[in-house]
Short mmCIF file of C-alpha atoms in Angstrom, two decimals:
data_model
loop_
_atom_site.label_atom_id
_atom_site.label_comp_id
_atom_site.label_asym_id
_atom_site.label_seq_id
_atom_site.Cartn_x
_atom_site.Cartn_y
_atom_site.Cartn_z
CA UNK A 3 -190.04 -132.59 -117.69
CA UNK A 4 -191.66 -132.81 -114.31
CA UNK A 5 -191.89 -130.27 -111.55
CA UNK A 6 -191.15 -130.86 -107.91
CA UNK A 7 -194.33 -130.95 -105.84
CA UNK A 8 -194.75 -127.89 -103.69
CA UNK A 9 -194.56 -128.60 -99.98
CA UNK A 10 -193.85 -132.28 -100.52
CA UNK A 11 -191.13 -134.37 -98.98
CA UNK A 12 -190.97 -132.59 -95.63
CA UNK A 13 -188.81 -129.75 -96.96
CA UNK A 14 -190.73 -127.30 -94.78
CA UNK A 15 -189.56 -128.81 -91.49
CA UNK A 16 -187.58 -125.69 -90.67
CA UNK A 17 -190.33 -123.44 -91.98
CA UNK A 18 -189.74 -119.82 -91.10
CA UNK A 19 -192.47 -117.55 -89.75
CA UNK A 20 -191.14 -114.94 -92.17
CA UNK A 21 -192.38 -115.20 -95.75
CA UNK A 22 -190.15 -113.43 -98.26
CA UNK A 23 -192.21 -112.02 -101.08
CA UNK A 24 -190.81 -110.31 -104.19
CA UNK A 25 -193.28 -108.04 -105.96
CA UNK A 26 -193.21 -105.67 -108.94
CA UNK A 27 -193.96 -101.96 -108.76
CA UNK A 28 -197.71 -102.00 -109.43
CA UNK A 29 -200.97 -100.68 -107.99
CA UNK A 30 -201.74 -104.30 -107.02
CA UNK A 31 -198.61 -104.34 -104.85
CA UNK A 32 -199.50 -101.06 -103.11
CA UNK A 33 -202.97 -102.43 -102.30
CA UNK A 34 -201.56 -105.68 -100.92
CA UNK A 35 -199.03 -103.80 -98.77
CA UNK A 36 -201.84 -101.74 -97.25
CA UNK A 37 -203.83 -104.91 -96.40
CA UNK A 38 -200.83 -106.90 -95.05
CA UNK A 39 -201.30 -106.21 -91.32
CA UNK A 40 -204.62 -108.07 -91.50
CA UNK A 41 -202.89 -111.16 -92.98
CA UNK A 42 -200.05 -111.04 -90.44
CA UNK A 43 -202.55 -110.77 -87.59
CA UNK A 44 -204.66 -113.70 -88.88
CA UNK A 45 -201.70 -116.02 -89.41
CA UNK A 46 -199.00 -114.92 -86.99
CA UNK A 47 -196.62 -114.79 -89.99
CA UNK A 48 -194.36 -111.90 -90.90
CA UNK A 49 -194.20 -110.83 -94.56
CA UNK A 50 -190.97 -109.29 -95.83
CA UNK A 51 -191.56 -107.55 -99.16
CA UNK A 52 -188.94 -106.72 -101.78
CA UNK A 53 -190.43 -104.37 -104.35
CA UNK A 54 -188.69 -103.74 -107.66
CA UNK A 55 -189.24 -102.22 -111.09
CA UNK A 56 -189.76 -104.72 -113.93
CA UNK A 57 -186.17 -104.64 -115.20
CA UNK A 58 -184.64 -104.93 -111.71
CA UNK A 59 -187.12 -107.69 -110.93
CA UNK A 60 -185.99 -109.69 -113.99
CA UNK A 61 -182.33 -109.14 -113.08
CA UNK A 62 -182.85 -110.31 -109.51
CA UNK A 63 -184.78 -113.40 -110.61
CA UNK A 64 -182.06 -114.27 -113.14
CA UNK A 65 -179.36 -114.11 -110.48
CA UNK A 66 -181.21 -115.72 -107.57
CA UNK A 67 -183.14 -118.43 -109.41
CA UNK A 68 -180.13 -119.49 -111.46
CA UNK A 69 -178.18 -119.86 -108.23
CA UNK A 70 -180.95 -122.00 -106.67
CA UNK A 71 -181.27 -119.42 -103.90
CA UNK A 72 -183.80 -120.26 -101.20
CA UNK A 73 -184.15 -116.72 -99.78
CA UNK A 74 -187.10 -116.05 -102.04
CA UNK A 75 -190.47 -117.66 -101.25
CA UNK A 76 -193.22 -115.96 -103.28
CA UNK A 77 -192.55 -114.43 -106.70
CA UNK A 78 -194.70 -112.06 -108.71
CA UNK A 79 -193.94 -112.92 -112.35
CA UNK A 80 -195.25 -112.36 -115.89
CA UNK A 81 -196.65 -115.67 -117.18
CA UNK A 82 -196.43 -114.67 -120.85
CA UNK A 83 -193.02 -113.04 -120.60
CA UNK A 84 -190.97 -115.36 -118.36
CA UNK A 85 -193.42 -118.11 -117.37
CA UNK A 86 -192.14 -120.73 -119.80
CA UNK A 87 -188.50 -120.00 -118.98
CA UNK A 88 -189.17 -120.28 -115.23
CA UNK A 89 -191.24 -123.44 -115.51
CA UNK A 90 -188.81 -125.13 -117.93
CA UNK A 91 -185.91 -124.39 -115.58
CA UNK A 92 -187.95 -125.72 -112.61
CA UNK A 93 -187.88 -122.40 -110.78
CA UNK A 94 -191.63 -122.59 -110.11
CA UNK A 95 -193.02 -125.14 -107.67
CA UNK A 96 -195.85 -127.41 -108.76
CA UNK A 97 -198.98 -126.14 -106.97
CA UNK A 98 -201.25 -129.07 -107.90
CA UNK A 99 -201.97 -130.07 -104.29
CA UNK A 100 -202.30 -126.51 -103.02
CA UNK A 101 -204.92 -125.37 -105.51
CA UNK A 102 -207.12 -128.32 -104.52
CA UNK A 103 -206.61 -127.93 -100.77
CA UNK A 104 -209.21 -125.27 -99.97
CA UNK A 105 -212.75 -125.50 -101.36
CA UNK A 106 -213.57 -121.97 -100.13
CA UNK A 107 -210.59 -120.49 -101.94
CA UNK A 108 -212.00 -122.25 -105.05
CA UNK A 109 -209.53 -122.66 -107.92
CA UNK A 110 -212.43 -123.30 -110.32
CA UNK A 111 -213.47 -119.66 -109.82
CA UNK A 112 -210.47 -118.48 -111.90
CA UNK A 113 -211.13 -117.87 -115.60
CA UNK A 114 -209.92 -120.71 -117.87
CA UNK A 115 -207.58 -118.64 -120.10
CA UNK A 116 -205.49 -117.08 -117.29
CA UNK A 117 -205.33 -120.55 -115.64
CA UNK A 118 -204.07 -122.03 -118.92
CA UNK A 119 -201.37 -119.34 -119.04
CA UNK A 120 -200.17 -120.19 -115.50
CA UNK A 121 -200.10 -123.95 -116.18
CA UNK A 122 -197.05 -125.85 -117.47
CA UNK A 123 -197.22 -129.47 -118.66
CA UNK A 124 -200.69 -129.78 -117.06
CA UNK A 125 -199.48 -128.58 -113.66
CA UNK A 126 -200.44 -125.23 -112.10
CA UNK A 127 -197.24 -123.27 -111.41
CA UNK A 128 -198.79 -119.90 -110.63
CA UNK A 129 -202.03 -118.15 -109.67
CA UNK A 130 -203.16 -115.27 -111.92
CA UNK A 131 -203.61 -111.93 -110.14
CA UNK A 132 -204.04 -109.30 -112.87
CA UNK A 133 -205.72 -109.87 -116.21
CA UNK A 134 -206.08 -107.95 -119.40
CA UNK A 135 -208.04 -108.31 -122.60
CA UNK A 136 -208.01 -106.40 -125.86
CA UNK A 137 -211.00 -104.15 -126.48
CA UNK A 138 -212.02 -101.49 -128.96
CA UNK A 139 -211.71 -97.90 -127.69
CA UNK A 140 -213.82 -95.49 -129.79
CA UNK A 141 -215.13 -91.94 -129.98
CA UNK A 142 -218.90 -91.74 -129.59
CA UNK A 143 -219.05 -88.20 -131.03
CA UNK A 144 -217.15 -89.13 -134.20
CA UNK A 145 -219.41 -92.13 -134.77
CA UNK A 146 -222.46 -89.90 -134.51
CA UNK A 147 -220.87 -87.34 -136.85
CA UNK A 148 -220.30 -90.08 -139.44
CA UNK A 149 -223.92 -91.25 -139.07
CA UNK A 150 -222.97 -94.55 -137.40
CA UNK A 151 -225.45 -95.64 -134.73
CA UNK A 152 -223.28 -98.26 -132.99
CA UNK A 153 -219.63 -99.30 -132.75
CA UNK A 154 -218.48 -101.87 -135.31
CA UNK A 155 -219.21 -105.50 -134.46
CA UNK A 156 -216.99 -106.99 -137.15
CA UNK A 157 -213.52 -106.17 -138.49
CA UNK A 158 -215.05 -105.40 -141.90
CA UNK A 159 -217.38 -102.86 -140.25
CA UNK A 160 -214.38 -101.40 -138.41
CA UNK A 161 -212.49 -100.97 -141.68
CA UNK A 162 -215.47 -99.28 -143.35
CA UNK A 163 -216.19 -97.00 -140.36
CA UNK A 164 -212.51 -96.00 -140.00
CA UNK A 165 -212.29 -95.15 -143.72
CA UNK A 166 -215.52 -93.15 -143.57
CA UNK A 167 -214.41 -91.07 -140.56
CA UNK A 168 -210.92 -90.41 -141.97
CA UNK A 169 -212.51 -89.19 -145.23
CA UNK A 170 -215.18 -87.03 -143.57
CA UNK A 171 -213.46 -85.54 -140.52
CA UNK A 172 -210.41 -83.48 -141.53
CA UNK A 173 -207.25 -84.07 -139.49
CA UNK A 174 -208.64 -87.15 -137.79
CA UNK A 175 -207.41 -90.70 -138.33
CA UNK A 176 -210.04 -93.41 -138.58
CA UNK A 177 -207.87 -95.86 -136.64
CA UNK A 178 -204.74 -95.96 -134.52
CA UNK A 179 -202.87 -98.87 -132.90
CA UNK A 180 -199.34 -99.90 -132.00
CA UNK A 181 -196.98 -100.01 -134.97
CA UNK A 182 -193.58 -101.02 -133.54
CA UNK A 183 -192.69 -104.57 -134.54
CA UNK A 184 -192.28 -105.87 -130.98
CA UNK A 185 -194.92 -103.83 -129.06
CA UNK A 186 -197.55 -104.35 -131.78
CA UNK A 187 -197.41 -108.17 -131.52
CA UNK A 188 -199.65 -108.41 -128.44
CA UNK A 189 -202.41 -106.23 -129.87
CA UNK A 190 -202.07 -107.76 -133.35
CA UNK A 191 -202.60 -111.20 -131.76
CA UNK A 192 -206.37 -110.68 -131.40
CA UNK A 193 -206.59 -109.88 -135.12
CA UNK A 194 -204.59 -113.04 -135.87
CA UNK A 195 -206.88 -115.25 -133.74
CA UNK A 196 -210.03 -113.61 -135.12
CA UNK A 197 -208.88 -114.46 -138.64
CA UNK A 198 -208.46 -118.08 -137.50
CA UNK A 199 -204.68 -118.08 -137.11
CA UNK A 200 -202.08 -118.38 -134.33
CA UNK A 201 -198.30 -118.10 -133.99
CA UNK A 202 -197.84 -121.88 -133.84
CA UNK A 203 -200.08 -124.89 -134.45
CA UNK A 204 -200.96 -127.71 -132.06
CA UNK A 205 -197.74 -129.56 -132.87
CA UNK A 206 -195.60 -126.49 -132.16
CA UNK A 207 -194.80 -125.62 -135.79
CA UNK A 208 -194.62 -121.97 -136.86
CA UNK A 209 -197.81 -120.81 -138.61
CA UNK A 210 -197.33 -117.10 -139.18
CA UNK A 211 -197.51 -117.75 -142.94
CA UNK A 212 -200.88 -119.55 -142.90
CA UNK A 213 -203.61 -118.01 -145.09
CA UNK A 214 -205.30 -116.71 -141.93
CA UNK A 215 -202.06 -115.10 -140.68
CA UNK A 216 -201.35 -113.50 -144.06
CA UNK A 217 -204.87 -112.04 -144.11
CA UNK A 218 -204.47 -110.75 -140.55
CA UNK A 219 -201.11 -109.07 -141.26
CA UNK A 220 -202.49 -107.45 -144.43
CA UNK A 221 -205.65 -106.32 -142.61
CA UNK A 222 -203.91 -104.80 -139.57
CA UNK A 223 -201.20 -103.13 -141.64
CA UNK A 224 -203.71 -101.96 -144.24
CA UNK A 225 -206.00 -100.47 -141.61
CA UNK A 226 -203.15 -98.34 -140.24
CA UNK A 227 -201.75 -97.51 -143.70
CA UNK A 228 -205.13 -96.49 -145.18
CA UNK A 229 -207.04 -95.09 -142.19
CA UNK A 230 -204.26 -94.38 -139.67
CA UNK A 231 -202.57 -91.08 -138.83
CA UNK A 232 -200.77 -89.32 -141.70
CA UNK A 233 -197.04 -90.17 -141.95
CA UNK A 234 -197.46 -92.71 -139.14
CA UNK A 235 -194.21 -93.91 -137.56
CA UNK A 236 -193.56 -97.62 -137.34
CA UNK A 237 -192.14 -97.65 -133.84
CA UNK A 238 -195.17 -96.73 -131.73
CA UNK A 239 -195.89 -98.63 -128.54
CA UNK A 240 -198.95 -97.92 -126.41
CA UNK A 241 -197.91 -94.50 -125.01
CA UNK A 242 -197.59 -93.04 -128.51
CA UNK A 243 -200.74 -94.67 -129.89
CA UNK A 244 -202.72 -93.75 -126.76
CA UNK A 245 -201.55 -90.12 -127.01
CA UNK A 246 -202.92 -89.86 -130.56
CA UNK A 247 -206.27 -91.22 -129.36
CA UNK A 248 -206.48 -89.10 -126.19
CA UNK A 249 -205.49 -85.92 -128.07
CA UNK A 250 -208.65 -86.44 -130.12
CA UNK A 251 -206.83 -87.39 -133.31
CA UNK A 252 -208.29 -90.88 -133.96
CA UNK A 253 -211.73 -92.50 -133.94
CA UNK A 254 -210.89 -96.13 -133.15
CA UNK A 255 -208.07 -97.75 -131.17
CA UNK A 256 -207.57 -101.43 -130.30
CA UNK A 257 -205.66 -101.78 -127.04
CA UNK A 258 -205.41 -103.54 -123.67
CA UNK A 259 -208.33 -102.66 -121.39
CA UNK A 260 -205.89 -102.27 -118.48
CA UNK A 261 -204.83 -98.89 -119.92
CA UNK A 262 -208.38 -97.48 -120.08
CA UNK A 263 -207.88 -94.78 -117.41
CA UNK A 264 -205.48 -92.99 -119.76
CA UNK A 265 -208.51 -92.36 -121.98
CA UNK A 266 -211.17 -91.69 -119.32
CA UNK A 267 -209.19 -89.47 -116.93
CA UNK A 268 -209.85 -85.80 -117.83
CA UNK A 269 -206.37 -84.89 -116.57
CA UNK A 270 -204.80 -87.14 -119.21
CA UNK A 271 -207.38 -87.18 -121.99
CA UNK A 272 -209.09 -84.54 -124.12
CA UNK A 273 -211.74 -87.11 -125.09
CA UNK A 274 -212.62 -88.40 -121.59
CA UNK A 275 -216.29 -87.53 -121.96
CA UNK A 276 -216.72 -89.02 -125.45
CA UNK A 277 -214.76 -92.30 -125.19
CA UNK A 278 -216.65 -95.57 -125.47
CA UNK A 279 -215.58 -99.21 -125.24
CA UNK A 280 -216.76 -102.19 -127.28
CA UNK A 281 -215.86 -105.88 -127.58
CA UNK A 282 -213.07 -106.73 -130.00
CA UNK A 283 -214.74 -106.88 -133.47
CA UNK A 284 -215.29 -110.31 -135.01
CA UNK A 285 -213.20 -111.58 -137.90
CA UNK A 286 -213.88 -114.61 -140.14
CA UNK A 287 -213.31 -116.90 -137.09
CA UNK A 288 -215.39 -114.76 -134.71
CA UNK A 289 -214.26 -112.33 -132.00
CA UNK A 290 -211.16 -113.94 -130.45
CA UNK A 291 -209.31 -111.40 -128.31
CA UNK A 292 -206.63 -112.48 -125.91
CA UNK A 293 -207.54 -112.89 -122.22
CA UNK A 294 -204.27 -113.13 -120.37
CA UNK A 295 -202.79 -112.76 -116.90
CA UNK A 296 -200.26 -109.93 -117.07
CA UNK A 297 -199.02 -110.96 -113.61
CA UNK A 298 -199.23 -114.03 -111.39
CA UNK A 299 -197.84 -115.29 -108.09
CA UNK A 300 -195.67 -118.41 -107.92
CA UNK A 301 -193.63 -120.21 -105.28
CA UNK A 302 -189.86 -120.54 -105.70
CA UNK A 303 -189.16 -124.27 -105.99
CA UNK A 304 -185.97 -123.84 -103.93
CA UNK A 305 -187.87 -122.19 -101.04
CA UNK A 306 -187.70 -123.96 -97.68
CA UNK A 307 -190.91 -122.23 -96.64
CA UNK A 308 -193.41 -123.40 -99.22
CA UNK A 309 -196.39 -124.03 -96.97
CA UNK A 310 -196.28 -120.50 -95.56
CA UNK A 311 -195.57 -119.12 -99.04
CA UNK A 312 -198.82 -120.76 -100.14
CA UNK A 313 -200.70 -119.25 -97.19
CA UNK A 314 -199.70 -115.80 -98.47
CA UNK A 315 -200.78 -116.63 -102.04
CA UNK A 316 -204.06 -118.11 -100.85
CA UNK A 317 -204.84 -114.91 -98.97
CA UNK A 318 -203.60 -112.47 -101.67
CA UNK A 319 -205.57 -114.27 -104.40
CA UNK A 320 -208.66 -115.06 -102.33
CA UNK A 321 -212.11 -113.72 -103.16
CA UNK A 322 -211.96 -110.91 -100.59
CA UNK A 323 -208.61 -109.50 -101.73
CA UNK A 324 -209.48 -109.93 -105.42
CA UNK A 325 -212.70 -107.96 -104.88
CA UNK A 326 -210.85 -105.22 -102.97
CA UNK A 327 -208.23 -105.01 -105.75
CA UNK A 328 -210.87 -104.89 -108.47
CA UNK A 329 -212.78 -102.13 -106.68
CA UNK A 330 -209.48 -100.21 -106.69
CA UNK A 331 -209.21 -100.60 -110.48
CA UNK A 332 -207.05 -103.74 -110.77
CA UNK A 333 -208.87 -106.31 -112.97
CA UNK A 334 -208.57 -109.82 -111.53
CA UNK A 335 -209.07 -113.36 -112.81
CA UNK A 336 -212.01 -114.48 -110.65
CA UNK A 337 -215.34 -115.12 -112.36
CA UNK A 338 -217.31 -114.51 -109.13
CA UNK A 339 -215.77 -111.05 -108.67
CA UNK A 340 -216.67 -110.03 -112.23
CA UNK A 341 -220.20 -111.33 -111.61
CA UNK A 342 -220.45 -109.30 -108.39
CA UNK A 343 -221.88 -105.78 -109.03
CA UNK A 344 -219.41 -104.45 -106.43
CA UNK A 345 -216.55 -105.81 -108.53
CA UNK A 346 -217.56 -103.79 -111.58
CA UNK A 347 -219.18 -100.68 -110.07
CA UNK A 348 -216.10 -98.51 -110.59
CA UNK A 349 -215.60 -99.40 -114.26
CA UNK A 350 -217.37 -97.85 -117.25
CA UNK A 351 -220.44 -100.02 -117.96
CA UNK A 352 -219.56 -100.55 -121.65
CA UNK A 353 -216.02 -101.58 -120.66
CA UNK A 354 -217.42 -104.22 -118.27
CA UNK A 355 -219.55 -105.56 -121.15
CA UNK A 356 -216.54 -105.59 -123.49
CA UNK A 357 -214.46 -107.47 -120.90
CA UNK A 358 -217.26 -109.99 -120.33
CA UNK A 359 -217.31 -110.72 -124.08
CA UNK A 360 -213.51 -111.14 -124.11
CA UNK A 361 -213.38 -113.53 -121.18
CA UNK A 362 -215.88 -115.88 -122.84
CA UNK A 363 -213.76 -116.94 -125.84
CA UNK A 364 -210.48 -115.28 -124.90
CA UNK A 365 -207.19 -116.81 -126.02
CA UNK A 366 -204.66 -117.54 -123.25
CA UNK A 367 -201.66 -115.87 -124.89
CA UNK A 368 -201.00 -112.54 -126.62
CA UNK A 369 -197.54 -113.43 -127.98
CA UNK A 370 -195.68 -116.64 -128.87
CA UNK A 371 -195.38 -118.94 -125.84
CA UNK A 372 -191.62 -119.47 -125.93
CA UNK A 373 -188.60 -119.07 -123.66
CA UNK A 374 -186.97 -116.16 -125.53
CA UNK A 375 -190.07 -114.02 -125.93
CA UNK A 376 -188.31 -110.80 -126.95
CA UNK A 377 -186.57 -112.45 -129.90
CA UNK A 378 -189.77 -114.19 -131.04
CA UNK A 379 -191.71 -110.90 -130.97
CA UNK A 380 -189.13 -109.24 -133.22
CA UNK A 381 -189.49 -112.06 -135.77
CA UNK A 382 -193.29 -112.35 -135.89
CA UNK A 383 -193.71 -108.57 -135.67
CA UNK A 384 -191.72 -107.73 -138.81
CA UNK A 385 -194.63 -108.45 -141.25
CA UNK A 386 -196.76 -105.93 -139.26
CA UNK A 387 -194.28 -103.16 -140.07
CA UNK A 388 -193.95 -104.33 -143.67
CA UNK A 389 -197.74 -104.31 -144.13
CA UNK A 390 -198.02 -100.79 -142.64
CA UNK A 391 -195.35 -99.48 -145.01
CA UNK A 392 -197.11 -100.97 -148.03
CA UNK A 393 -194.81 -103.93 -148.66
CA UNK A 394 -196.14 -107.36 -149.60
CA UNK A 395 -197.55 -108.77 -146.33
CA UNK A 396 -197.75 -112.34 -147.67
CA UNK A 397 -194.08 -112.38 -148.71
CA UNK A 398 -193.10 -110.84 -145.37
CA UNK A 399 -195.10 -113.55 -143.57
CA UNK A 400 -193.29 -116.30 -145.50
CA UNK A 401 -189.89 -114.81 -144.59
CA UNK A 402 -190.93 -114.39 -140.94
CA UNK A 403 -192.25 -117.93 -140.74
CA UNK A 404 -188.98 -119.38 -141.96
CA UNK A 405 -187.01 -117.39 -139.37
CA UNK A 406 -189.52 -118.17 -136.60
CA UNK A 407 -189.41 -121.90 -137.39
CA UNK A 408 -185.62 -121.86 -137.16
CA UNK A 409 -185.94 -120.04 -133.82
CA UNK A 410 -188.41 -122.70 -132.55
CA UNK A 411 -186.11 -125.53 -133.71
CA UNK A 412 -183.15 -123.93 -131.92
CA UNK A 413 -185.19 -123.46 -128.74
CA UNK A 414 -186.28 -127.10 -128.77
CA UNK A 415 -182.66 -128.35 -128.85
#
């Protein structure tokens, strides 16, 4: 299905000088609000911001976008959570002309994976603003204690190092990660890709029972079962897994880099002075962590003020604002900002190196790219839980694949 061209057909004739922007509660939003007077002065436009928590944001979008409401111009949205739903329902304007319109703004400066995640049927429908990749968090002191000179570069090395530390350091797990069937899916995804698998194949068929997927489920579950915390629960999301790591009770932890301050801030972490970061370890298919935009900006296709909406996006996602955001700890999607020493000065050096490795071969999704994401995560996450609890991961993958294929068939109807 096509998308209506943004700003085409003279629908901006009554363009308002007020741009209505809906944003999520986020550090990025606070930074933009502080910089707004500069934009308003430059353009003579007035920006009206509605700021909401994630759940309220989803509720408001559901109501307003379904009703074809035009009192919403710019939308901050989650490309991997609601991007496909919004694009399929034609809520997001096609930005093809806009992204080409300003050479200085430079669309080619955005990393390929986040761009892929904000593209629908070959048309850009959003501009990525915040990115995240999966990296390996580790304890430098525990590595030294176990006689390991460097963090593991492969998943096999990770498995061996985690087992060695668990056996030699009493009361310490070798590895911790998310265990809940839905929250674990995003962090498991990098294991899946690094084994050579994915949730679906090129033709859109479910592939969570491929040999690669079965190996990945067994590996991830086995790592937690054998080297994880004793009596580990199978409903941990990041706050629980992070707490185990920051309390000093685990040596390795695979997690989104965006959460790193929880581990490096002495007020939150007992291991702030011994934490290190490394690229996601390579599996049989290499190191293939996700590199995704957690948030993006789009234009409401029903807006009557698209050209001014784009002016706001162009400013908020420009090189200057992206650099300012990144200096304030919000990782962006622009290659030039990552290449600029100013853009990385406030991050741990080893984290910057780990992120650079992730952005090279990063995969553009960290969960199935579907309309009903929550339901899909429950289905493809079940074998993770089964593998952690010692059940047959391969059989669980076969069962999950059957259910996931039925889900995909239903969604395609």
